[in-house]
Tab-separated table of C-alpha atoms and ligand atoms in Angstrom:
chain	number	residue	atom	x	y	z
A	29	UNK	CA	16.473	-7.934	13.777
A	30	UNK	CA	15.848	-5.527	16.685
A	31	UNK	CA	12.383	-6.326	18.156
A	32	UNK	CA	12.624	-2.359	19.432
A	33	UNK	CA	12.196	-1.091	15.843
A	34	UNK	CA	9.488	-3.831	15.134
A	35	UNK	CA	7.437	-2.604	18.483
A	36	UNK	CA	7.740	0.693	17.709
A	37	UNK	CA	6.559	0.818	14.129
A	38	UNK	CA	3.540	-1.752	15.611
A	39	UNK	CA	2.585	0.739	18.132
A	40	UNK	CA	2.397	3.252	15.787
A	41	UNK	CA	0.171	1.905	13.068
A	42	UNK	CA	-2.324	0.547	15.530
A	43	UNK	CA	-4.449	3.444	16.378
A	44	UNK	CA	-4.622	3.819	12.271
A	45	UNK	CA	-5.902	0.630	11.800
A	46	UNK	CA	-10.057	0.346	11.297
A	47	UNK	CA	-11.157	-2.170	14.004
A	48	UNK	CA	-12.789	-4.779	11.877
A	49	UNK	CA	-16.751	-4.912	12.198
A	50	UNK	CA	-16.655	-1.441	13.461
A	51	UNK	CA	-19.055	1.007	12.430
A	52	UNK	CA	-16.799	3.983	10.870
A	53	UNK	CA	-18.276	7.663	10.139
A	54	UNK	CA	-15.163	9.439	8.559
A	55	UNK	CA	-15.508	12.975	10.547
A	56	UNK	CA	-15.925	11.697	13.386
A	57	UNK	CA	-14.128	9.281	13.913
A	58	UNK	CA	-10.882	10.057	12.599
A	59	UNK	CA	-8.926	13.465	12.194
A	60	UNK	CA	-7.024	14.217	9.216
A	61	UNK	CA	-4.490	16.684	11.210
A	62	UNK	CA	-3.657	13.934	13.624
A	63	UNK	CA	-0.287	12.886	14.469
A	64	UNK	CA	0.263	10.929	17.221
A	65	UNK	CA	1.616	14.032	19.120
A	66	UNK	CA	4.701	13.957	17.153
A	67	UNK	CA	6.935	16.905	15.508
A	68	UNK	CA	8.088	16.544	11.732
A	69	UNK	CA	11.441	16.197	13.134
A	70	UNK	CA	11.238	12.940	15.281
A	71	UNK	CA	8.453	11.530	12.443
A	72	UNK	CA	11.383	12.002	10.055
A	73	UNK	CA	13.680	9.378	12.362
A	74	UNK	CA	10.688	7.021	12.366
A	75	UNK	CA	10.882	7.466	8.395
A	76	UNK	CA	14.167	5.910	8.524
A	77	UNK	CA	13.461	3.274	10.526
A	78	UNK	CA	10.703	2.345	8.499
A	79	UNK	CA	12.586	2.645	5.095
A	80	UNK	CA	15.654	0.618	6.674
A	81	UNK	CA	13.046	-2.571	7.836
A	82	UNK	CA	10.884	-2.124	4.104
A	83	UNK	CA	14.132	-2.497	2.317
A	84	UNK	CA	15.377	-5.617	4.997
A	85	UNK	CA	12.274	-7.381	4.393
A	86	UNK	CA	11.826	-7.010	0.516
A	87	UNK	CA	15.297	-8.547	0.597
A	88	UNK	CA	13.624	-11.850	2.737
A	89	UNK	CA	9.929	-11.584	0.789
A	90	UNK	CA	11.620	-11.922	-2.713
A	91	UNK	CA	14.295	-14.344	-1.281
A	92	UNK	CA	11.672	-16.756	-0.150
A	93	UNK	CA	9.584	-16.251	-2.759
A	94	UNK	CA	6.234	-17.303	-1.077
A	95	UNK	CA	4.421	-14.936	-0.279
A	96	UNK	CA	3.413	-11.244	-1.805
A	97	UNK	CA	2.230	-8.311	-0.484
A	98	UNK	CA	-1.046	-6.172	-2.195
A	99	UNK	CA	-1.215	-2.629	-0.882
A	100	UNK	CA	-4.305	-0.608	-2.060
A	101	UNK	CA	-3.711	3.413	-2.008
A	102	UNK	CA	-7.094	5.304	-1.702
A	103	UNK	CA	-7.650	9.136	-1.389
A	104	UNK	CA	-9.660	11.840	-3.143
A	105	UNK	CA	-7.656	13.961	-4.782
A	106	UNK	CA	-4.659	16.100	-4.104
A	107	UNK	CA	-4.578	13.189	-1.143
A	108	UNK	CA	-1.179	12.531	-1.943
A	109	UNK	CA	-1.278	9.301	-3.458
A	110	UNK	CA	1.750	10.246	-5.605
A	111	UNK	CA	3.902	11.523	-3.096
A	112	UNK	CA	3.182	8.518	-0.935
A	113	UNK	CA	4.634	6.019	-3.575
A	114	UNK	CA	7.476	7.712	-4.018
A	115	UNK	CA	8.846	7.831	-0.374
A	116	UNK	CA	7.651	4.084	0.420
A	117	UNK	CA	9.258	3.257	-3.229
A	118	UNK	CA	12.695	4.819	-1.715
A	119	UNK	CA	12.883	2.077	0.421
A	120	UNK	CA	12.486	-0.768	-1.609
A	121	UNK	CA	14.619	-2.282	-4.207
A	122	UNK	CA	12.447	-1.350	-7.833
A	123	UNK	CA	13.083	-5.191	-9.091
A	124	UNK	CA	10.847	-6.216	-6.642
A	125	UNK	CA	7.675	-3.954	-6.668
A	126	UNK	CA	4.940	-3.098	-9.416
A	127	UNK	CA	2.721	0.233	-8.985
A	128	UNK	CA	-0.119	0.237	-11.195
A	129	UNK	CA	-2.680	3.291	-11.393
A	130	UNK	CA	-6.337	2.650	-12.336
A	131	UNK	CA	-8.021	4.743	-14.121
A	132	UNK	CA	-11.248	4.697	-15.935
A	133	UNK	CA	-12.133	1.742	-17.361
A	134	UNK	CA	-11.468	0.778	-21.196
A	135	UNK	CA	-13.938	-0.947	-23.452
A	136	UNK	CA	-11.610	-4.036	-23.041
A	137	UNK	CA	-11.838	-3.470	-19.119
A	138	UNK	CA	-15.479	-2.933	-19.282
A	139	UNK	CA	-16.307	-6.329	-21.167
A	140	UNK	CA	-15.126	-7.931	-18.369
A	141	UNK	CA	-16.044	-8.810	-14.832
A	142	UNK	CA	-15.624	-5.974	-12.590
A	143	UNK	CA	-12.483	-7.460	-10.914
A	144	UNK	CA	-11.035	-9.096	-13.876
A	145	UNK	CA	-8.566	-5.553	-14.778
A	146	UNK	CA	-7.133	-5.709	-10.721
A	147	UNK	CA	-6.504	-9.404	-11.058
A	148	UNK	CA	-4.386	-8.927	-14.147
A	149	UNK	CA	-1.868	-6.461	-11.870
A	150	UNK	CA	-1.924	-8.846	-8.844
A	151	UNK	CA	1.830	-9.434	-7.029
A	152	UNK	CA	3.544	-12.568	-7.988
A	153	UNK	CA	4.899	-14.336	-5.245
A	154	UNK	CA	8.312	-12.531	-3.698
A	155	UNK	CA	6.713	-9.221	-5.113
A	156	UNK	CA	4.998	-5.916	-3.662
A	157	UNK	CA	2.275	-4.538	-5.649
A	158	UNK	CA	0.874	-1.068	-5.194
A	159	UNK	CA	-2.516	-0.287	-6.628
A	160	UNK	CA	-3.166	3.162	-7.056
A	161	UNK	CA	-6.746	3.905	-6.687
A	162	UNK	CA	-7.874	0.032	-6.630
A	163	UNK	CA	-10.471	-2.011	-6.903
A	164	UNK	CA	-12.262	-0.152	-4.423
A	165	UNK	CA	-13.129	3.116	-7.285
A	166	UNK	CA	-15.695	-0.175	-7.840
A	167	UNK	CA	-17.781	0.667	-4.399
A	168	UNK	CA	-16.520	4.493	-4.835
A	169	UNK	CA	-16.675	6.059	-7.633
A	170	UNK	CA	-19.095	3.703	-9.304
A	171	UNK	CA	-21.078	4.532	-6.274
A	172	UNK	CA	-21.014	8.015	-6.411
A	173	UNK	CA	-21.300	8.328	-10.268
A	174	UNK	CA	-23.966	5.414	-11.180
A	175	UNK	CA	-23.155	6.136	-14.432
A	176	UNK	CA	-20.409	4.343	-14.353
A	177	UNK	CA	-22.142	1.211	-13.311
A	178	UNK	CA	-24.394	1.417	-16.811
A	179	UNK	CA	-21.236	1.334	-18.628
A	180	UNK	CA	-20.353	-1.407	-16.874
A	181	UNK	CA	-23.018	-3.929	-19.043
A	182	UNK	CA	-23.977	-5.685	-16.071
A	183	UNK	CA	-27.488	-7.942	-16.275
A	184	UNK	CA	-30.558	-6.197	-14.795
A	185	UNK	CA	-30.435	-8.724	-11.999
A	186	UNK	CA	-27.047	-8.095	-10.708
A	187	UNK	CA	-27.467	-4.789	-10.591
A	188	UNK	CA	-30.654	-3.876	-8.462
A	189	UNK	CA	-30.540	-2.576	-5.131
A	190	UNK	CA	-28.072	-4.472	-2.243
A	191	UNK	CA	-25.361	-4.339	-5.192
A	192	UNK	CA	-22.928	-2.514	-2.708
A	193	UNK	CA	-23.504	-5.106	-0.408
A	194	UNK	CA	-22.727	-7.539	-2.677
A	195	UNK	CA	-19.666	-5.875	-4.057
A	196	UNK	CA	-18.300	-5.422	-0.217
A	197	UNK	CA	-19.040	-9.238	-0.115
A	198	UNK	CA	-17.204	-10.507	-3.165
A	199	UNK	CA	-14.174	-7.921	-2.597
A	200	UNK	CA	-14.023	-10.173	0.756
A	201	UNK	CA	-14.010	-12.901	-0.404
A	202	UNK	CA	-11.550	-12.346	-3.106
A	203	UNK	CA	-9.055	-10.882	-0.595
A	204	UNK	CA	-9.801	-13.641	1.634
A	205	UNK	CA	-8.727	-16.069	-0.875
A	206	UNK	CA	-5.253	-14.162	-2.078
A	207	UNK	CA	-4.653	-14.223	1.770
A	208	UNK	CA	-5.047	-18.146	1.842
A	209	UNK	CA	-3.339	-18.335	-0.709
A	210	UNK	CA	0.004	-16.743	0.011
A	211	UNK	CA	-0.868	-12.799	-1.069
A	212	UNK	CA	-1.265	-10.215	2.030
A	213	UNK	CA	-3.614	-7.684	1.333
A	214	UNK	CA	-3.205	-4.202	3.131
A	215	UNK	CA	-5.307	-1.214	2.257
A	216	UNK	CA	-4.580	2.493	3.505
A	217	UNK	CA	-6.974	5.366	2.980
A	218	UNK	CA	-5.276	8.861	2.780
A	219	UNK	CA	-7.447	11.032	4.787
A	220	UNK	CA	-7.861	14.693	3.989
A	221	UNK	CA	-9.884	17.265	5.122
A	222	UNK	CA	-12.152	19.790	2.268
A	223	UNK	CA	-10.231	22.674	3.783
A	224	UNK	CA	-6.874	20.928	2.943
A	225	UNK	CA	-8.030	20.043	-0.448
A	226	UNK	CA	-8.784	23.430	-1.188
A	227	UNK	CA	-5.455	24.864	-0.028
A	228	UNK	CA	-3.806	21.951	-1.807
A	229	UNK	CA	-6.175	22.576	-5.602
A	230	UNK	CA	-5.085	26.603	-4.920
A	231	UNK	CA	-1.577	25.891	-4.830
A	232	UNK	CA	-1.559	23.774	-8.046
A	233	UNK	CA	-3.213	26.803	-9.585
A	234	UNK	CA	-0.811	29.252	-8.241
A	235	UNK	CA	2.478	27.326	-9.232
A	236	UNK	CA	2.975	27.492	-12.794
A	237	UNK	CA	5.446	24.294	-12.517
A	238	UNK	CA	1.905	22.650	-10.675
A	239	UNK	CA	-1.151	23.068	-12.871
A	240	UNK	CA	-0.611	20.023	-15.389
A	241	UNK	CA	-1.356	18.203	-11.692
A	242	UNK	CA	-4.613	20.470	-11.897
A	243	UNK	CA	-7.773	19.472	-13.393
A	244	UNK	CA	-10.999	20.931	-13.421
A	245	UNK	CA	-12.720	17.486	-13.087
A	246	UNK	CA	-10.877	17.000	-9.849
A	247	UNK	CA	-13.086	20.745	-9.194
A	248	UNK	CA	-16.491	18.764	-10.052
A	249	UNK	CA	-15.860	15.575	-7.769
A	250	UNK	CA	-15.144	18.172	-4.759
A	251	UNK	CA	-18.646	18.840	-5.376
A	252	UNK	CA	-19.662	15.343	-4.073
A	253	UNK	CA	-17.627	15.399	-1.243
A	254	UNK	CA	-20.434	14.286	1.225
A	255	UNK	CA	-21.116	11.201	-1.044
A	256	UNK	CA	-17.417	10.553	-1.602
A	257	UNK	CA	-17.365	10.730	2.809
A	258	UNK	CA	-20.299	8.397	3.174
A	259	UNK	CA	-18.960	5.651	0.318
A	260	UNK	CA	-15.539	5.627	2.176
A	261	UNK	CA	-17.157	5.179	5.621
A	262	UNK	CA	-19.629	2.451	4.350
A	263	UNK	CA	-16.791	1.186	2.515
A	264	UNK	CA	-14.730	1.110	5.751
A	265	UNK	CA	-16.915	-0.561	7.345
A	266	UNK	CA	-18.157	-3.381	5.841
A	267	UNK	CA	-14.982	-4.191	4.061
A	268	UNK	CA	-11.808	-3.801	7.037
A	269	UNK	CA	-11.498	-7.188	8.087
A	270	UNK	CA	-9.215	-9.376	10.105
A	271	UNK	CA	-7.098	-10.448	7.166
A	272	UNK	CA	-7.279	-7.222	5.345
A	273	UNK	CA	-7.472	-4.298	7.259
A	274	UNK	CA	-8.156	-0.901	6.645
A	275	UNK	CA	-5.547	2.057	7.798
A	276	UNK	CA	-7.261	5.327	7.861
A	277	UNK	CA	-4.011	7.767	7.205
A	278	UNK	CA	-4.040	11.259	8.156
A	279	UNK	CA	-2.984	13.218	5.201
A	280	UNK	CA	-3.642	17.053	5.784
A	281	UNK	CA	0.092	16.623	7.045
A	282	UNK	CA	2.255	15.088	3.928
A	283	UNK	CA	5.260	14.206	5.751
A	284	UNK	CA	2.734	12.723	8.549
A	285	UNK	CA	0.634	10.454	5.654
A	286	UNK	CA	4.023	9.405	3.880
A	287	UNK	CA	5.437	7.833	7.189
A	288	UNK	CA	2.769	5.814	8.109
A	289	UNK	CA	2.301	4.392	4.715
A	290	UNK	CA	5.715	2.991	5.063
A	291	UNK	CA	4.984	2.089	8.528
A	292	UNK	CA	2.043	0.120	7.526
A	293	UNK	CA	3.420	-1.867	4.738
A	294	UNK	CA	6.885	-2.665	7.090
A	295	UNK	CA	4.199	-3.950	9.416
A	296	UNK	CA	2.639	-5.914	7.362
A	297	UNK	CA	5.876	-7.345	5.802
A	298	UNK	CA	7.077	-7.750	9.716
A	299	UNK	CA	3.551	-9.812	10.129
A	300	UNK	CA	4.802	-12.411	6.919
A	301	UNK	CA	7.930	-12.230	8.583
A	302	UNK	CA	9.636	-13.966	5.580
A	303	UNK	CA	13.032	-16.357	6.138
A	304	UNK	CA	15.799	-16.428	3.626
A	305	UNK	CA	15.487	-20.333	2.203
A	306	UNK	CA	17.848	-22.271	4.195
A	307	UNK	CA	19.781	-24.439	1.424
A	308	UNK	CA	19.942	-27.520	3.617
A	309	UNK	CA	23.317	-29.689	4.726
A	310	UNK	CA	23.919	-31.682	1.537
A	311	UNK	CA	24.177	-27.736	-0.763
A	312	UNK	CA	25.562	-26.171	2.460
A	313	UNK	CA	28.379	-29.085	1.980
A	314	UNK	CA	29.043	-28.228	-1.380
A	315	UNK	CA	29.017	-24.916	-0.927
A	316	UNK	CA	31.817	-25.103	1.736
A	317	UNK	CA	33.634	-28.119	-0.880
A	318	UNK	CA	33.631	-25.411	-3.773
A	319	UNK	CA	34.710	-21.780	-0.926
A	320	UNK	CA	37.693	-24.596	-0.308
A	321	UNK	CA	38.596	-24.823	-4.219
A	322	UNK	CA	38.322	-21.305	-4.218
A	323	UNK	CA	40.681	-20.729	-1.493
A	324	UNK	CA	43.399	-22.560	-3.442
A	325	UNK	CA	43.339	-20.691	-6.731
A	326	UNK	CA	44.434	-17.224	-4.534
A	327	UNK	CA	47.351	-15.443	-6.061
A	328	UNK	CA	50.247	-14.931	-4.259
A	329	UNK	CA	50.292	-13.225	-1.222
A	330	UNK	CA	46.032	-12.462	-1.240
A	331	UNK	CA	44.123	-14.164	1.507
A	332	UNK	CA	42.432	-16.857	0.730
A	333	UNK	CA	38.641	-15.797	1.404
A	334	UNK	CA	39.228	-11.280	1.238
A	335	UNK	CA	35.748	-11.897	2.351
A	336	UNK	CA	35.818	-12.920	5.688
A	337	UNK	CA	39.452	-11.330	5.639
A	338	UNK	CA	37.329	-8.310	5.731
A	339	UNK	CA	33.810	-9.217	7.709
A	340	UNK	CA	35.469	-11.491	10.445
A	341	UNK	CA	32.906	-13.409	12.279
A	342	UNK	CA	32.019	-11.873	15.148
A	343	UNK	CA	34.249	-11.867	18.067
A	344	UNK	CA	37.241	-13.067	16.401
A	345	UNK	CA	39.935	-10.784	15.523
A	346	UNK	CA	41.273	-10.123	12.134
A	347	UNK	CA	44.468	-11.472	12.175
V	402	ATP	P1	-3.434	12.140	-10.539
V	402	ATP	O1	-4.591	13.088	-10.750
V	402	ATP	O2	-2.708	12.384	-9.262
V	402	ATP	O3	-2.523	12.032	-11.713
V	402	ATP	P2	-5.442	10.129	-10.446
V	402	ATP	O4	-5.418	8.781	-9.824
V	402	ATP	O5	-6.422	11.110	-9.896
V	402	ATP	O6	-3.994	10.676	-10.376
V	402	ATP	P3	-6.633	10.682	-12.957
V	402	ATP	O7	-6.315	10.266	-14.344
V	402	ATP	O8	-6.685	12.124	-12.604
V	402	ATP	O9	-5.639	9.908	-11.993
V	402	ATP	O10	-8.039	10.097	-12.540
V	402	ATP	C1	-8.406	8.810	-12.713
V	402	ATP	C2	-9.913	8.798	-12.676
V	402	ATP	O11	-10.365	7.486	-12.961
V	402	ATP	C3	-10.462	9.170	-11.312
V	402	ATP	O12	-11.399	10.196	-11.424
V	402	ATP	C4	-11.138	7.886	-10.853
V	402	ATP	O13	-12.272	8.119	-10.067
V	402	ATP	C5	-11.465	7.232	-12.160
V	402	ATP	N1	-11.680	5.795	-12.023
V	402	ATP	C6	-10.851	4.897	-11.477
V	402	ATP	N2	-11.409	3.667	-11.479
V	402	ATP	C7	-12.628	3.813	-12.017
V	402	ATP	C8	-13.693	2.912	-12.281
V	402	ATP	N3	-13.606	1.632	-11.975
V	402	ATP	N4	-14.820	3.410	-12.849
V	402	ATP	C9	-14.894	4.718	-13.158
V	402	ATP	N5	-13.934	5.610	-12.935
V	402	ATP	C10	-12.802	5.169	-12.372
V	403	MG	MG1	-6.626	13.119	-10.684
């Protein structure tokens, strides 16, 4: 593993990452046309890099089977949530990762605790789950739209005023105990600007093959964008913490958003740093027993391993 590709992609997800305890305000503190000074051209070499280490350390992740990996996707819409998934998905081997999207809640969903419906979609251990929209609509959405919390059938005294609070508490707490318990959690917030939105809405009105992505609800939440700003920053804030941070992604650029999600989660995979299961001497002795008995049924004139025949150990020569 070349520690080059491993510093690089570290370097460049720091100044994305939301310092934990730090007091974030969305517009100013982070720009959704940033790009760490970089042209689409060298960010799509970076992409590669990235996709090559996701796929390398799926391989070790599901091979170990100890750990899993939880990555949130957050955004408002036209964020490019979609798009996102798809290029961090090319990476990965499909056996070995479970996307599920949240949307509203059903009666079933709502009869339950408020974190009950994220549980069920949890990784298992060797997997990568990716949650898009999470259980963070619960401090969002819910927040913006209190509406949503009636439905929710909560008793009057859970519900008064500090219930954000509270909800930034127990979504803490609950990440803090997947993290003990083997399950990385990693959260990335696609950051777009109202100007982008609008440009982005206007094209899925203006391409035919693009309006069933259109919806004139997706018009009405645009409306609350100041609320939607101020629940992300509180949100931010009180929930990026040292064992699962925040990454505020700039997304006004797509190509720009897409590469640092895949940066983040080969980071975060690079942080597990997973080991293939070594077998130990008494299977690695049986192993090499049964490669002999192998060996002897060769036909005729084949080598007896065509495998090393044709990956010779390094420095010898094939003969
Ligand atoms: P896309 O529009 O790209 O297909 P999407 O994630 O926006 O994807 P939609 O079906 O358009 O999917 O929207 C899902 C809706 O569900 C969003 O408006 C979101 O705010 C809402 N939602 C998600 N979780 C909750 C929740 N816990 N309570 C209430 N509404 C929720
Ligand atoms: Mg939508």
């Amino acid at each position: 593993m070349s520690d080059e590709r491993a510093e690089r992609i570290a370097e460049f997800v720091a100044p994305l990452r939301v310092e934990p305890g730090s007091k974030v305000r969305l517009g100013r503190d982070f720009d959704p046309r940033y790009r760490a000074g970089m042209k689409k051209r060298e960010g799509k070499e970076l992409l590669r890099i990235g996709v090559s280490l996701l796929a390398e350390y799926q391989q070790r992740l599901a091979a170990q089977d100890t750990y899993g990996v939880l990555l949130c996707l957050q955004a408002l819409d036209a964020g490019g949530k979609d798009g996102t998934i798809r290029h961090v998905m090319s990476g990965v081997n499909p056996q070995g990762v479970r996307v599920s999207s949240f949307k509203v809640p059903s009666a079933e969903e709502l009869d339950h605790d408020y974190l009950w419906r994220y549980a069920l979609r949890l990784p298992s251990r060797g997997e990568i789950a990716i949650f898009n929209r999470s259980h963070y609509e619960e401090v969002l959405v819910v927040r913006v739209h209190p509406e949503n919390l009636v439905r929710q059938k909560l008793p009057d005294d859970s519900r008064g005023p500090g219930i954000w609070e509270r909800r930034y508490r127990e979504i803490n707490r609950w990440e803090h105990y997947l993290t003990d318990n083997g399950f990385k959690v990693v959260k990335i917030f696609l950051n777009l600007s109202k100007e982008e939105q609008r440009t982005r809405f206007l094209r899925r009105i203006d391409r035919p093959d693009k309006n069933w992505k259109f919806s004139a609800a997706d018009v009405r939440e645009r409306g609350h964008w100041d609320e939607y700003q101020h629940a992300f920053s509180e949100m931010l804030s009180a929930t990026s913490t040292k064992w699962a941070p925040w990454y505020v992604v700039p997304a006004d650029r797509k190509w720009f958003g897409r590469i640092s999600a895949a940066a983040i989660l080969a980071h975060t995979l690079m942080e597990i740093d997973p080991q293939y299961p070594d077998v130990g001497k008494a299977a690695r002795k049986d192993l090499l027993d049964t490669k002999r008995d192998l060996e002897r049924e060769a036909p005729a004139g084949a080598p007896a391993d065509p495998y090393t025949d044709r990956h010779p150990p390094a420095g010898k020569k094939r003969g």
